[in-house]
mmCIF file of C-alpha atoms and ligand atoms in Angstrom:
data_model
loop_
_atom_site.group_PDB
_atom_site.id
_atom_site.type_symbol
_atom_site.label_atom_id
_atom_site.label_comp_id
_atom_site.label_asym_id
_atom_site.label_seq_id
_atom_site.Cartn_x
_atom_site.Cartn_y
_atom_site.Cartn_z
ATOM 1 C CA UNK E 1 -6.930 -31.425 -54.367
ATOM 2 C CA UNK E 2 -10.286 -30.551 -52.973
ATOM 3 C CA UNK E 3 -9.298 -29.037 -49.594
ATOM 4 C CA UNK E 4 -12.887 -28.696 -48.478
ATOM 5 C CA UNK E 5 -13.010 -32.424 -48.085
ATOM 6 C CA UNK E 6 -9.484 -33.375 -47.127
ATOM 7 C CA UNK E 7 -9.015 -30.784 -44.361
ATOM 8 C CA UNK E 8 -12.185 -31.743 -42.494
ATOM 9 C CA UNK E 9 -13.293 -28.116 -42.029
ATOM 10 C CA UNK E 10 -16.551 -28.292 -43.937
ATOM 11 C CA UNK E 11 -19.363 -30.768 -43.426
ATOM 12 C CA UNK E 12 -19.615 -33.459 -46.073
ATOM 13 C CA UNK E 13 -22.365 -33.972 -48.622
ATOM 14 C CA UNK E 14 -22.683 -37.204 -50.600
ATOM 15 C CA UNK E 15 -25.263 -38.038 -53.239
ATOM 16 C CA UNK E 16 -25.663 -39.901 -56.506
ATOM 17 C CA UNK E 17 -27.829 -40.606 -59.540
ATOM 18 C CA UNK E 18 -28.136 -43.939 -61.304
ATOM 19 C CA UNK E 19 -27.071 -43.980 -64.966
ATOM 20 C CA UNK E 20 -30.252 -45.855 -65.799
ATOM 21 C CA UNK E 21 -31.594 -43.545 -68.508
ATOM 22 C CA UNK E 22 -31.955 -39.897 -69.440
ATOM 23 C CA UNK E 23 -32.219 -37.523 -66.501
ATOM 24 C CA UNK E 24 -35.518 -35.696 -66.091
ATOM 25 C CA UNK E 25 -36.743 -32.555 -64.363
ATOM 26 C CA UNK E 26 -37.601 -34.639 -61.258
ATOM 27 C CA UNK E 27 -33.922 -35.542 -60.900
ATOM 28 C CA UNK E 28 -33.008 -31.904 -61.484
ATOM 29 C CA UNK E 29 -35.349 -30.341 -58.927
ATOM 30 C CA UNK E 30 -35.281 -33.251 -56.462
ATOM 31 C CA UNK E 31 -31.515 -33.669 -56.440
ATOM 32 C CA UNK E 32 -29.206 -31.729 -58.793
ATOM 33 C CA UNK E 33 -30.439 -28.230 -58.017
ATOM 34 C CA UNK E 34 -29.941 -28.791 -54.300
ATOM 35 C CA UNK E 35 -26.473 -30.167 -54.913
ATOM 36 C CA UNK E 36 -25.423 -27.056 -56.803
ATOM 37 C CA UNK E 37 -26.616 -24.830 -53.974
ATOM 38 C CA UNK E 38 -24.700 -26.887 -51.400
ATOM 39 C CA UNK E 39 -21.298 -26.500 -53.061
ATOM 40 C CA UNK E 40 -20.563 -23.263 -51.159
ATOM 41 C CA UNK E 41 -21.259 -24.500 -47.677
ATOM 42 C CA UNK E 42 -20.182 -28.149 -47.833
ATOM 43 C CA UNK E 43 -17.424 -30.375 -49.103
ATOM 44 C CA UNK E 44 -19.364 -32.211 -51.818
ATOM 45 C CA UNK E 45 -18.955 -35.677 -53.318
ATOM 46 C CA UNK E 46 -21.225 -36.611 -56.233
ATOM 47 C CA UNK E 47 -21.211 -40.141 -57.528
ATOM 48 C CA UNK E 48 -22.563 -41.836 -60.661
ATOM 49 C CA UNK E 49 -23.910 -44.973 -59.041
ATOM 50 C CA UNK E 50 -23.423 -47.484 -61.838
ATOM 51 C CA UNK E 51 -23.493 -50.547 -59.563
ATOM 52 C CA UNK E 52 -26.991 -49.465 -58.551
ATOM 53 C CA UNK E 53 -28.090 -49.203 -62.179
ATOM 54 C CA UNK E 54 -27.183 -52.852 -62.898
ATOM 55 C CA UNK E 55 -29.666 -54.088 -60.284
ATOM 56 C CA UNK E 56 -32.101 -54.056 -63.221
ATOM 57 C CA UNK E 57 -31.363 -55.044 -66.813
ATOM 58 C CA UNK E 58 -29.185 -52.599 -68.760
ATOM 59 C CA UNK E 59 -27.831 -52.696 -72.279
ATOM 60 C CA UNK E 60 -23.998 -52.558 -71.879
ATOM 61 C CA UNK E 61 -23.406 -50.011 -74.671
ATOM 62 C CA UNK E 62 -26.225 -47.781 -73.528
ATOM 63 C CA UNK E 63 -25.093 -48.042 -69.898
ATOM 64 C CA UNK E 64 -21.645 -46.860 -70.923
ATOM 65 C CA UNK E 65 -23.152 -43.820 -72.655
ATOM 66 C CA UNK E 66 -25.482 -43.158 -69.737
ATOM 67 C CA UNK E 67 -22.543 -43.008 -67.308
ATOM 68 C CA UNK E 68 -20.895 -40.235 -69.332
ATOM 69 C CA UNK E 69 -24.204 -38.438 -69.925
ATOM 70 C CA UNK E 70 -25.066 -38.464 -66.231
ATOM 71 C CA UNK E 71 -21.824 -36.617 -65.500
ATOM 72 C CA UNK E 72 -22.605 -34.297 -68.427
ATOM 73 C CA UNK E 73 -25.926 -33.482 -66.729
ATOM 74 C CA UNK E 74 -24.137 -32.807 -63.419
ATOM 75 C CA UNK E 75 -21.850 -30.317 -65.186
ATOM 76 C CA UNK E 76 -24.658 -28.659 -67.159
ATOM 77 C CA UNK E 77 -26.598 -28.174 -63.921
ATOM 78 C CA UNK E 78 -23.686 -26.328 -62.315
ATOM 79 C CA UNK E 79 -21.678 -28.944 -60.430
ATOM 80 C CA UNK E 80 -18.128 -27.659 -60.566
ATOM 81 C CA UNK E 81 -15.410 -30.358 -60.616
ATOM 82 C CA UNK E 82 -12.899 -27.864 -59.207
ATOM 83 C CA UNK E 83 -14.990 -27.592 -56.058
ATOM 84 C CA UNK E 84 -16.753 -30.959 -55.821
ATOM 85 C CA UNK E 85 -15.549 -34.511 -56.318
ATOM 86 C CA UNK E 86 -17.342 -36.313 -59.178
ATOM 87 C CA UNK E 87 -16.631 -40.029 -59.637
ATOM 88 C CA UNK E 88 -17.971 -43.357 -60.866
ATOM 89 C CA UNK E 89 -18.960 -45.833 -58.134
ATOM 90 C CA UNK E 90 -17.413 -48.908 -59.780
ATOM 91 C CA UNK E 91 -14.009 -47.143 -59.891
ATOM 92 C CA UNK E 92 -13.691 -47.510 -56.119
ATOM 93 C CA UNK E 93 -13.815 -51.097 -54.862
ATOM 94 C CA UNK E 94 -14.318 -49.998 -51.248
ATOM 95 C CA UNK E 95 -18.024 -49.483 -52.068
ATOM 96 C CA UNK E 96 -18.700 -53.153 -52.732
ATOM 97 C CA UNK E 97 -16.358 -54.254 -49.941
ATOM 98 C CA UNK E 98 -18.173 -52.189 -47.334
ATOM 99 C CA UNK E 99 -21.518 -53.258 -48.823
ATOM 100 C CA UNK E 100 -20.565 -56.888 -48.132
ATOM 101 C CA UNK E 101 -19.688 -56.090 -44.533
ATOM 102 C CA UNK E 102 -22.953 -54.207 -44.040
ATOM 103 C CA UNK E 103 -24.869 -57.099 -45.658
ATOM 104 C CA UNK E 104 -23.734 -59.122 -42.678
ATOM 105 C CA UNK E 105 -25.421 -56.779 -40.219
ATOM 106 C CA UNK E 106 -28.509 -55.839 -42.295
ATOM 107 C CA UNK E 107 -31.530 -58.071 -41.713
ATOM 108 C CA UNK E 108 -33.863 -59.525 -44.287
ATOM 109 C CA UNK E 109 -36.666 -57.853 -42.341
ATOM 110 C CA UNK E 110 -34.996 -54.417 -42.855
ATOM 111 C CA UNK E 111 -34.920 -54.904 -46.610
ATOM 112 C CA UNK E 112 -38.387 -56.428 -46.853
ATOM 113 C CA UNK E 113 -39.760 -53.075 -45.650
ATOM 114 C CA UNK E 114 -38.273 -51.068 -48.518
ATOM 115 C CA UNK E 115 -41.027 -49.471 -50.610
ATOM 116 C CA UNK E 116 -38.841 -49.080 -53.687
ATOM 117 C CA UNK E 117 -38.048 -52.798 -53.713
ATOM 118 C CA UNK E 118 -41.729 -53.666 -53.441
ATOM 119 C CA UNK E 119 -42.540 -51.301 -56.318
ATOM 120 C CA UNK E 120 -39.677 -52.348 -58.583
ATOM 121 C CA UNK E 121 -40.091 -56.095 -58.009
ATOM 122 C CA UNK E 122 -43.882 -56.002 -58.396
ATOM 123 C CA UNK E 123 -45.438 -59.442 -58.769
ATOM 124 C CA UNK E 124 -42.132 -61.171 -59.488
ATOM 125 C CA UNK E 125 -40.672 -60.686 -56.032
ATOM 126 C CA UNK E 126 -39.088 -64.157 -55.866
ATOM 127 C CA UNK E 127 -37.588 -63.874 -59.350
ATOM 128 C CA UNK E 128 -35.790 -60.512 -59.331
ATOM 129 C CA UNK E 129 -32.027 -60.332 -58.741
ATOM 130 C CA UNK E 130 -30.579 -60.409 -55.228
ATOM 131 C CA UNK E 131 -28.851 -57.105 -56.106
ATOM 132 C CA UNK E 132 -32.188 -55.300 -56.324
ATOM 133 C CA UNK E 133 -33.046 -56.551 -52.834
ATOM 134 C CA UNK E 134 -29.628 -55.657 -51.363
ATOM 135 C CA UNK E 135 -29.430 -52.283 -53.164
ATOM 136 C CA UNK E 136 -30.152 -50.140 -50.057
ATOM 137 C CA UNK E 137 -27.161 -51.756 -48.303
ATOM 138 C CA UNK E 138 -24.858 -50.680 -51.148
ATOM 139 C CA UNK E 139 -26.349 -47.198 -50.835
ATOM 140 C CA UNK E 140 -25.540 -47.216 -47.104
ATOM 141 C CA UNK E 141 -21.947 -48.175 -47.952
ATOM 142 C CA UNK E 142 -21.714 -45.286 -50.457
ATOM 143 C CA UNK E 143 -22.806 -42.810 -47.822
ATOM 144 C CA UNK E 144 -20.941 -44.165 -44.792
ATOM 145 C CA UNK E 145 -17.563 -44.483 -46.539
ATOM 146 C CA UNK E 146 -17.141 -40.706 -46.697
ATOM 147 C CA UNK E 147 -18.131 -39.682 -43.145
ATOM 148 C CA UNK E 148 -21.100 -38.010 -44.758
ATOM 149 C CA UNK E 149 -23.121 -35.449 -42.807
ATOM 150 C CA UNK E 150 -25.850 -34.691 -45.341
ATOM 151 C CA UNK E 151 -27.488 -36.594 -48.210
ATOM 152 C CA UNK E 152 -29.566 -34.371 -50.522
ATOM 153 C CA UNK E 153 -32.179 -36.553 -52.268
ATOM 154 C CA UNK E 154 -35.794 -36.660 -53.411
ATOM 155 C CA UNK E 155 -38.501 -37.971 -51.090
ATOM 156 C CA UNK E 156 -38.375 -41.492 -52.587
ATOM 157 C CA UNK E 157 -34.892 -42.025 -51.110
ATOM 158 C CA UNK E 158 -35.764 -41.015 -47.555
ATOM 159 C CA UNK E 159 -36.374 -44.586 -46.433
ATOM 160 C CA UNK E 160 -33.005 -45.697 -47.832
ATOM 161 C CA UNK E 161 -31.173 -42.950 -45.946
ATOM 162 C CA UNK E 162 -33.037 -43.997 -42.772
ATOM 163 C CA UNK E 163 -31.716 -47.516 -43.295
ATOM 164 C CA UNK E 164 -28.153 -46.168 -43.680
ATOM 165 C CA UNK E 165 -28.580 -44.461 -40.319
ATOM 166 C CA UNK E 166 -29.918 -47.619 -38.699
ATOM 167 C CA UNK E 167 -27.072 -49.765 -40.077
ATOM 168 C CA UNK E 168 -24.454 -47.232 -38.947
ATOM 169 C CA UNK E 169 -25.924 -47.154 -35.445
ATOM 170 C CA UNK E 170 -26.155 -50.948 -35.258
ATOM 171 C CA UNK E 171 -22.549 -51.353 -36.406
ATOM 172 C CA UNK E 172 -21.272 -48.687 -34.006
ATOM 173 C CA UNK E 173 -23.122 -50.293 -31.084
ATOM 174 C CA UNK E 174 -21.651 -53.711 -31.855
ATOM 175 C CA UNK E 175 -18.094 -52.831 -32.887
ATOM 176 C CA UNK E 176 -17.364 -49.389 -31.437
ATOM 177 C CA UNK E 177 -17.719 -46.001 -33.072
ATOM 178 C CA UNK E 178 -16.917 -46.374 -36.772
ATOM 179 C CA UNK E 179 -19.460 -44.414 -38.829
ATOM 180 C CA UNK E 180 -20.883 -40.911 -38.697
ATOM 181 C CA UNK E 181 -24.701 -40.851 -38.725
ATOM 182 C CA UNK E 182 -25.848 -39.090 -41.921
ATOM 183 C CA UNK E 183 -28.975 -37.029 -42.433
ATOM 184 C CA UNK E 184 -31.263 -36.837 -45.477
ATOM 185 C CA UNK E 185 -31.866 -33.339 -46.861
ATOM 186 C CA UNK E 186 -35.160 -33.141 -48.745
ATOM 187 C CA UNK E 187 -36.506 -29.919 -50.223
ATOM 188 C CA UNK E 188 -40.234 -29.680 -49.647
ATOM 189 C CA UNK E 189 -41.450 -28.255 -52.964
ATOM 190 C CA UNK E 190 -39.309 -30.380 -55.254
ATOM 191 C CA UNK E 191 -39.300 -33.592 -53.251
ATOM 192 C CA UNK E 192 -41.629 -35.497 -55.524
ATOM 193 C CA UNK E 193 -42.408 -34.578 -59.126
ATOM 194 C CA UNK E 194 -45.072 -36.918 -60.455
ATOM 195 C CA UNK E 195 -45.344 -38.585 -63.870
ATOM 196 C CA UNK E 196 -47.051 -36.575 -66.651
ATOM 197 C CA UNK E 197 -48.972 -39.677 -67.717
ATOM 198 C CA UNK E 198 -49.830 -40.777 -64.176
ATOM 199 C CA UNK E 199 -49.831 -38.257 -61.329
ATOM 200 C CA UNK E 200 -50.152 -41.072 -58.795
ATOM 201 C CA UNK E 201 -46.577 -42.270 -59.456
ATOM 202 C CA UNK E 202 -43.324 -40.337 -59.360
ATOM 203 C CA UNK E 203 -41.648 -39.232 -62.590
ATOM 204 C CA UNK E 204 -39.054 -41.896 -63.324
ATOM 205 C CA UNK E 205 -36.139 -42.461 -65.727
ATOM 206 C CA UNK E 206 -37.075 -46.072 -66.200
ATOM 207 C CA UNK E 207 -40.793 -45.420 -66.817
ATOM 208 C CA UNK E 208 -42.320 -47.548 -69.568
ATOM 209 C CA UNK E 209 -43.173 -44.529 -71.747
ATOM 210 C CA UNK E 210 -41.195 -41.314 -72.425
ATOM 211 C CA UNK E 211 -44.550 -39.508 -72.054
ATOM 212 C CA UNK E 212 -44.012 -40.012 -68.302
ATOM 213 C CA UNK E 213 -41.165 -37.516 -68.016
ATOM 214 C CA UNK E 214 -39.676 -34.303 -69.319
ATOM 215 C CA UNK E 215 -36.115 -35.327 -70.035
ATOM 216 C CA UNK E 216 -33.538 -32.601 -69.567
ATOM 217 C CA UNK E 217 -32.441 -33.427 -73.116
ATOM 218 C CA UNK E 218 -35.929 -33.247 -74.672
ATOM 219 C CA UNK E 219 -36.037 -30.638 -77.441
ATOM 220 C CA UNK E 220 -38.234 -27.719 -76.250
ATOM 221 C CA UNK E 221 -40.927 -28.563 -78.831
ATOM 222 C CA UNK E 222 -40.979 -32.213 -77.689
ATOM 223 C CA UNK E 223 -41.302 -31.149 -74.049
ATOM 224 C CA UNK E 224 -44.117 -28.729 -74.975
ATOM 225 C CA UNK E 225 -45.993 -31.535 -76.747
ATOM 226 C CA UNK E 226 -45.617 -33.843 -73.741
ATOM 227 C CA UNK E 227 -47.078 -31.114 -71.527
ATOM 228 C CA UNK E 228 -50.035 -30.557 -73.883
ATOM 229 C CA UNK E 229 -50.740 -34.303 -73.686
ATOM 230 C CA UNK E 230 -50.212 -34.591 -69.917
ATOM 231 C CA UNK E 231 -53.112 -36.095 -67.975
ATOM 232 C CA UNK E 232 -55.394 -33.522 -66.322
ATOM 233 C CA UNK E 233 -58.195 -33.823 -63.767
ATOM 234 C CA UNK E 234 -61.881 -33.289 -64.353
ATOM 235 C CA UNK E 235 -62.964 -29.646 -63.989
ATOM 236 C CA UNK E 236 -61.196 -26.652 -65.493
ATOM 237 C CA UNK E 237 -59.926 -24.515 -62.667
ATOM 238 C CA UNK E 238 -56.189 -23.975 -62.168
ATOM 239 C CA UNK E 239 -56.176 -24.575 -58.407
ATOM 240 C CA UNK E 240 -53.690 -26.475 -56.262
ATOM 241 C CA UNK E 241 -55.321 -29.440 -54.531
ATOM 242 C CA UNK E 242 -53.037 -32.411 -54.274
ATOM 243 C CA UNK E 243 -55.734 -34.823 -53.081
ATOM 244 C CA UNK E 244 -58.643 -33.927 -55.329
ATOM 245 C CA UNK E 245 -56.708 -32.682 -58.378
ATOM 246 C CA UNK E 246 -53.272 -34.304 -58.340
ATOM 247 C CA UNK E 247 -52.536 -33.842 -62.059
ATOM 248 C CA UNK E 248 -53.001 -30.075 -62.143
ATOM 249 C CA UNK E 249 -51.276 -29.775 -58.741
ATOM 250 C CA UNK E 250 -48.231 -31.505 -60.243
ATOM 251 C CA UNK E 251 -48.219 -29.221 -63.299
ATOM 252 C CA UNK E 252 -48.574 -26.164 -61.052
ATOM 253 C CA UNK E 253 -45.667 -27.384 -58.958
ATOM 254 C CA UNK E 254 -43.506 -27.913 -62.057
ATOM 255 C CA UNK E 255 -44.469 -24.453 -63.389
ATOM 256 C CA UNK E 256 -43.584 -22.826 -60.050
ATOM 257 C CA UNK E 257 -40.187 -24.544 -59.935
ATOM 258 C CA UNK E 258 -39.295 -23.726 -63.550
ATOM 259 C CA UNK E 259 -40.442 -20.104 -63.428
ATOM 260 C CA UNK E 260 -39.287 -19.450 -59.851
ATOM 261 C CA UNK E 261 -42.824 -18.267 -58.967
ATOM 262 C CA UNK E 262 -45.025 -19.269 -56.117
ATOM 263 C CA UNK E 263 -48.108 -21.397 -56.630
ATOM 264 C CA UNK E 264 -50.514 -18.789 -55.216
ATOM 265 C CA UNK E 265 -49.282 -16.237 -57.773
ATOM 266 C CA UNK E 266 -49.845 -18.737 -60.583
ATOM 267 C CA UNK E 267 -53.363 -19.507 -59.360
ATOM 268 C CA UNK E 268 -54.131 -15.787 -59.497
ATOM 269 C CA UNK E 269 -52.591 -15.381 -62.964
ATOM 270 C CA UNK E 270 -54.699 -18.244 -64.343
ATOM 271 C CA UNK E 271 -57.973 -17.493 -62.549
ATOM 272 C CA UNK E 272 -60.801 -17.813 -65.069
ATOM 273 C CA UNK E 273 -58.509 -19.291 -67.742
ATOM 274 C CA UNK E 274 -58.522 -22.922 -68.873
ATOM 275 C CA UNK E 275 -56.046 -25.818 -69.011
ATOM 276 C CA UNK E 276 -55.167 -25.048 -72.650
ATOM 277 C CA UNK E 277 -53.720 -21.609 -71.880
ATOM 278 C CA UNK E 278 -51.960 -22.873 -68.804
ATOM 279 C CA UNK E 279 -50.332 -25.808 -70.570
ATOM 280 C CA UNK E 280 -49.243 -23.670 -73.518
ATOM 281 C CA UNK E 281 -47.479 -21.235 -71.174
ATOM 282 C CA UNK E 282 -45.955 -24.069 -69.174
ATOM 283 C CA UNK E 283 -44.536 -25.438 -72.452
ATOM 284 C CA UNK E 284 -42.934 -22.047 -73.116
ATOM 285 C CA UNK E 285 -41.471 -21.757 -69.624
ATOM 286 C CA UNK E 286 -40.098 -25.298 -69.920
ATOM 287 C CA UNK E 287 -38.376 -24.445 -73.211
ATOM 288 C CA UNK E 288 -36.850 -21.324 -71.660
ATOM 289 C CA UNK E 289 -35.352 -23.508 -68.948
ATOM 290 C CA UNK E 290 -34.226 -26.357 -71.223
ATOM 291 C CA UNK E 291 -32.540 -24.337 -74.006
ATOM 292 C CA UNK E 292 -29.675 -22.794 -71.998
ATOM 293 C CA UNK E 293 -29.293 -25.997 -69.964
ATOM 294 C CA UNK E 294 -28.895 -28.023 -73.158
ATOM 295 C CA UNK E 295 -26.442 -25.547 -74.649
ATOM 296 C CA UNK E 296 -24.203 -26.173 -71.650
ATOM 297 C CA UNK E 297 -24.869 -29.918 -71.719
ATOM 298 C CA UNK E 298 -23.639 -30.317 -75.297
ATOM 299 C CA UNK E 299 -20.542 -28.213 -74.642
ATOM 300 C CA UNK E 300 -18.645 -30.934 -72.719
ATOM 301 C CA UNK E 301 -16.689 -33.569 -74.641
ATOM 302 C CA UNK E 302 -16.508 -37.254 -73.655
ATOM 303 C CA UNK E 303 -12.749 -36.891 -73.185
ATOM 304 C CA UNK E 304 -13.189 -34.013 -70.752
ATOM 305 C CA UNK E 305 -15.719 -36.038 -68.767
ATOM 306 C CA UNK E 306 -13.491 -39.115 -68.598
ATOM 307 C CA UNK E 307 -10.684 -36.938 -67.212
ATOM 308 C CA UNK E 308 -13.009 -35.506 -64.559
ATOM 309 C CA UNK E 309 -14.061 -39.024 -63.503
ATOM 310 C CA UNK E 310 -10.475 -40.220 -63.287
ATOM 311 C CA UNK E 311 -9.403 -37.247 -61.186
ATOM 312 C CA UNK E 312 -12.509 -37.616 -58.992
ATOM 313 C CA UNK E 313 -11.798 -41.296 -58.293
ATOM 314 C CA UNK E 314 -8.220 -40.432 -57.342
ATOM 315 C CA UNK E 315 -9.498 -37.900 -54.809
ATOM 316 C CA UNK E 316 -12.247 -40.107 -53.390
ATOM 317 C CA UNK E 317 -10.287 -43.386 -53.153
ATOM 318 C CA UNK E 318 -8.056 -42.484 -50.150
ATOM 319 C CA UNK E 319 -11.074 -41.160 -48.229
ATOM 320 C CA UNK E 320 -12.994 -44.401 -48.816
ATOM 321 C CA UNK E 321 -9.944 -46.523 -48.019
ATOM 322 C CA UNK E 322 -9.460 -44.847 -44.636
ATOM 323 C CA UNK E 323 -13.012 -45.714 -43.546
ATOM 324 C CA UNK E 324 -12.737 -49.256 -44.877
ATOM 325 C CA UNK E 325 -9.513 -49.879 -42.939
ATOM 326 C CA UNK E 326 -11.057 -48.524 -39.748
ATOM 327 C CA UNK E 327 -14.096 -50.766 -40.292
ATOM 328 C CA UNK E 328 -11.944 -53.845 -40.889
ATOM 329 C CA UNK E 329 -9.878 -53.108 -37.774
ATOM 330 C CA UNK E 330 -12.980 -52.763 -35.630
ATOM 331 C CA UNK E 331 -14.305 -56.045 -37.020
ATOM 332 C CA UNK E 332 -11.082 -57.866 -36.213
ATOM 333 C CA UNK E 333 -10.217 -58.507 -39.853
ATOM 334 C CA UNK E 334 -6.960 -56.574 -39.581
HETATM 335 P P1 LIG A 1 -35.060 -44.999 -61.925
HETATM 336 O O1 LIG A 1 -36.374 -44.789 -62.606
HETATM 337 O O2 LIG A 1 -34.033 -45.682 -62.775
HETATM 338 O O3 LIG A 1 -35.197 -45.575 -60.542
HETATM 339 P P2 LIG A 1 -35.116 -42.295 -61.052
HETATM 340 O O4 LIG A 1 -35.711 -41.434 -62.085
HETATM 341 O O5 LIG A 1 -35.959 -42.704 -59.907
HETATM 342 O O6 LIG A 1 -34.457 -43.559 -61.739
HETATM 343 P P3 LIG A 1 -32.701 -42.013 -59.486
HETATM 344 O O7 LIG A 1 -31.379 -42.153 -60.137
HETATM 345 O O8 LIG A 1 -33.223 -43.164 -58.732
HETATM 346 O O9 LIG A 1 -33.820 -41.556 -60.549
HETATM 347 O O10 LIG A 1 -32.694 -40.742 -58.550
HETATM 348 C C1 LIG A 1 -31.713 -39.726 -58.548
HETATM 349 C C2 LIG A 1 -32.149 -38.621 -57.609
HETATM 350 O O11 LIG A 1 -33.306 -37.961 -58.140
HETATM 351 C C3 LIG A 1 -32.567 -39.126 -56.217
HETATM 352 O O12 LIG A 1 -32.149 -38.187 -55.256
HETATM 353 C C4 LIG A 1 -34.060 -39.171 -56.279
HETATM 354 O O13 LIG A 1 -34.666 -39.039 -55.028
HETATM 355 C C5 LIG A 1 -34.364 -37.972 -57.176
HETATM 356 N N1 LIG A 1 -35.623 -38.151 -57.893
HETATM 357 C C6 LIG A 1 -35.911 -39.149 -58.763
HETATM 358 N N2 LIG A 1 -37.156 -39.021 -59.246
HETATM 359 C C7 LIG A 1 -37.672 -37.901 -58.661
HETATM 360 C C8 LIG A 1 -38.928 -37.223 -58.754
HETATM 361 N N3 LIG A 1 -39.870 -37.683 -59.552
HETATM 362 N N4 LIG A 1 -39.115 -36.114 -58.013
HETATM 363 C C9 LIG A 1 -38.128 -35.627 -57.218
HETATM 364 N N5 LIG A 1 -36.923 -36.218 -57.081
HETATM 365 C C10 LIG A 1 -36.689 -37.329 -57.790
HETATM 366 N N1 LIG A 2 -30.570 -44.996 -54.558
HETATM 367 C C1 LIG A 2 -30.401 -43.661 -55.055
HETATM 368 C C2 LIG A 2 -29.098 -43.442 -55.719
HETATM 369 C C3 LIG A 2 -28.003 -43.557 -54.739
HETATM 370 C C4 LIG A 2 -27.673 -42.589 -53.746
HETATM 371 C C5 LIG A 2 -26.563 -43.149 -53.055
HETATM 372 C C6 LIG A 2 -28.207 -41.361 -53.373
HETATM 373 C C7 LIG A 2 -27.139 -44.589 -54.608
HETATM 374 N N2 LIG A 2 -26.257 -44.360 -53.610
HETATM 375 C C8 LIG A 2 -26.000 -42.482 -51.972
HETATM 376 C C9 LIG A 2 -27.623 -40.699 -52.308
HETATM 377 C C10 LIG A 2 -26.550 -41.252 -51.617
HETATM 378 C C11 LIG A 2 -31.500 -43.370 -56.048
HETATM 379 O O1 LIG A 2 -31.700 -42.258 -56.339
HETATM 380 N N3 LIG A 2 -32.166 -44.300 -56.575
#
């Protein structure tokens, strides 16, 4: 049993990734890398949020593979199932039960403000599923069920964590103290990795073209090719200017994260050299990161992963149940 979580000594971290496609370096630097670093200090719970993934169309067979592969990516990145709880959201019914309760206190005006909903629904706002609209309420349920203190995420999820805080406060004010108020943890440098084909939009698993992202499972030569073809700005200098030269700023940021160097050092190293040189080296650095990661990734069997998920759900279920019972009592349902 994971004592860190059950004995209440350490603060609690909760986070999750949707099994909506292959994970990319944005997911790694925005979320996974932070999670790994937090395992020492916190009691950690990492979820594969499959109910979130079905808010947009998924192929059932592929979804099933993506669930297992998302856990595989957690393990390859250094999440240790002996120290952290890893589970699948749909294995614990308390998530959807609490989401329903929170739906009754969330307002349509809260959800209408959500940037991600506006982006994902685009022009067809009246015709997308209700689940896509209500998605941030399910996310609030995920977080609040575990008395979470900290939620490590990329910048794009900040607004959703703010909503979780607002819903928790609203519920507590109406029905008495029930939920802990969680806090988003966002790392400045890795908060927002942009798309290789469009530096104005974040790198995304469900992007229309694989040229948008460097998947953690891309073969090094494929990743290098994507980098060579990445959009650049006019001019030739390797200088960080996010407003005037967002494409090269994004590539510099990715280089710095992968090589563990700072951006100023890279600017100095590439002074007087062109994009070609820079991109070629970035391809190499990317391969040096991906190769050992992939070796680990392919070392875990499906059976092993299924066992980890089963054990994780058994550990998480009683924690979630305790909060759900308290919530129901405070509501007058029990
Ligand atoms: P989808 O395209 O299906 O919405 P996604 O690529 O946005 O998927 P999520 O599963 O929504 O990925 O996000 C998992 C975690 O990775 C979240 O914490 C999110 O903030 C972070 N993240 C996603 N994309 C980026 C990015 N481009 N830069 C930094 N962090 C990111
Ligand atoms: N909405 C998040 C995934 C997510 C999540 C969570 C993250 C669902 N529930 C709880 C942190 C905590 C996203 O990345 N799209």
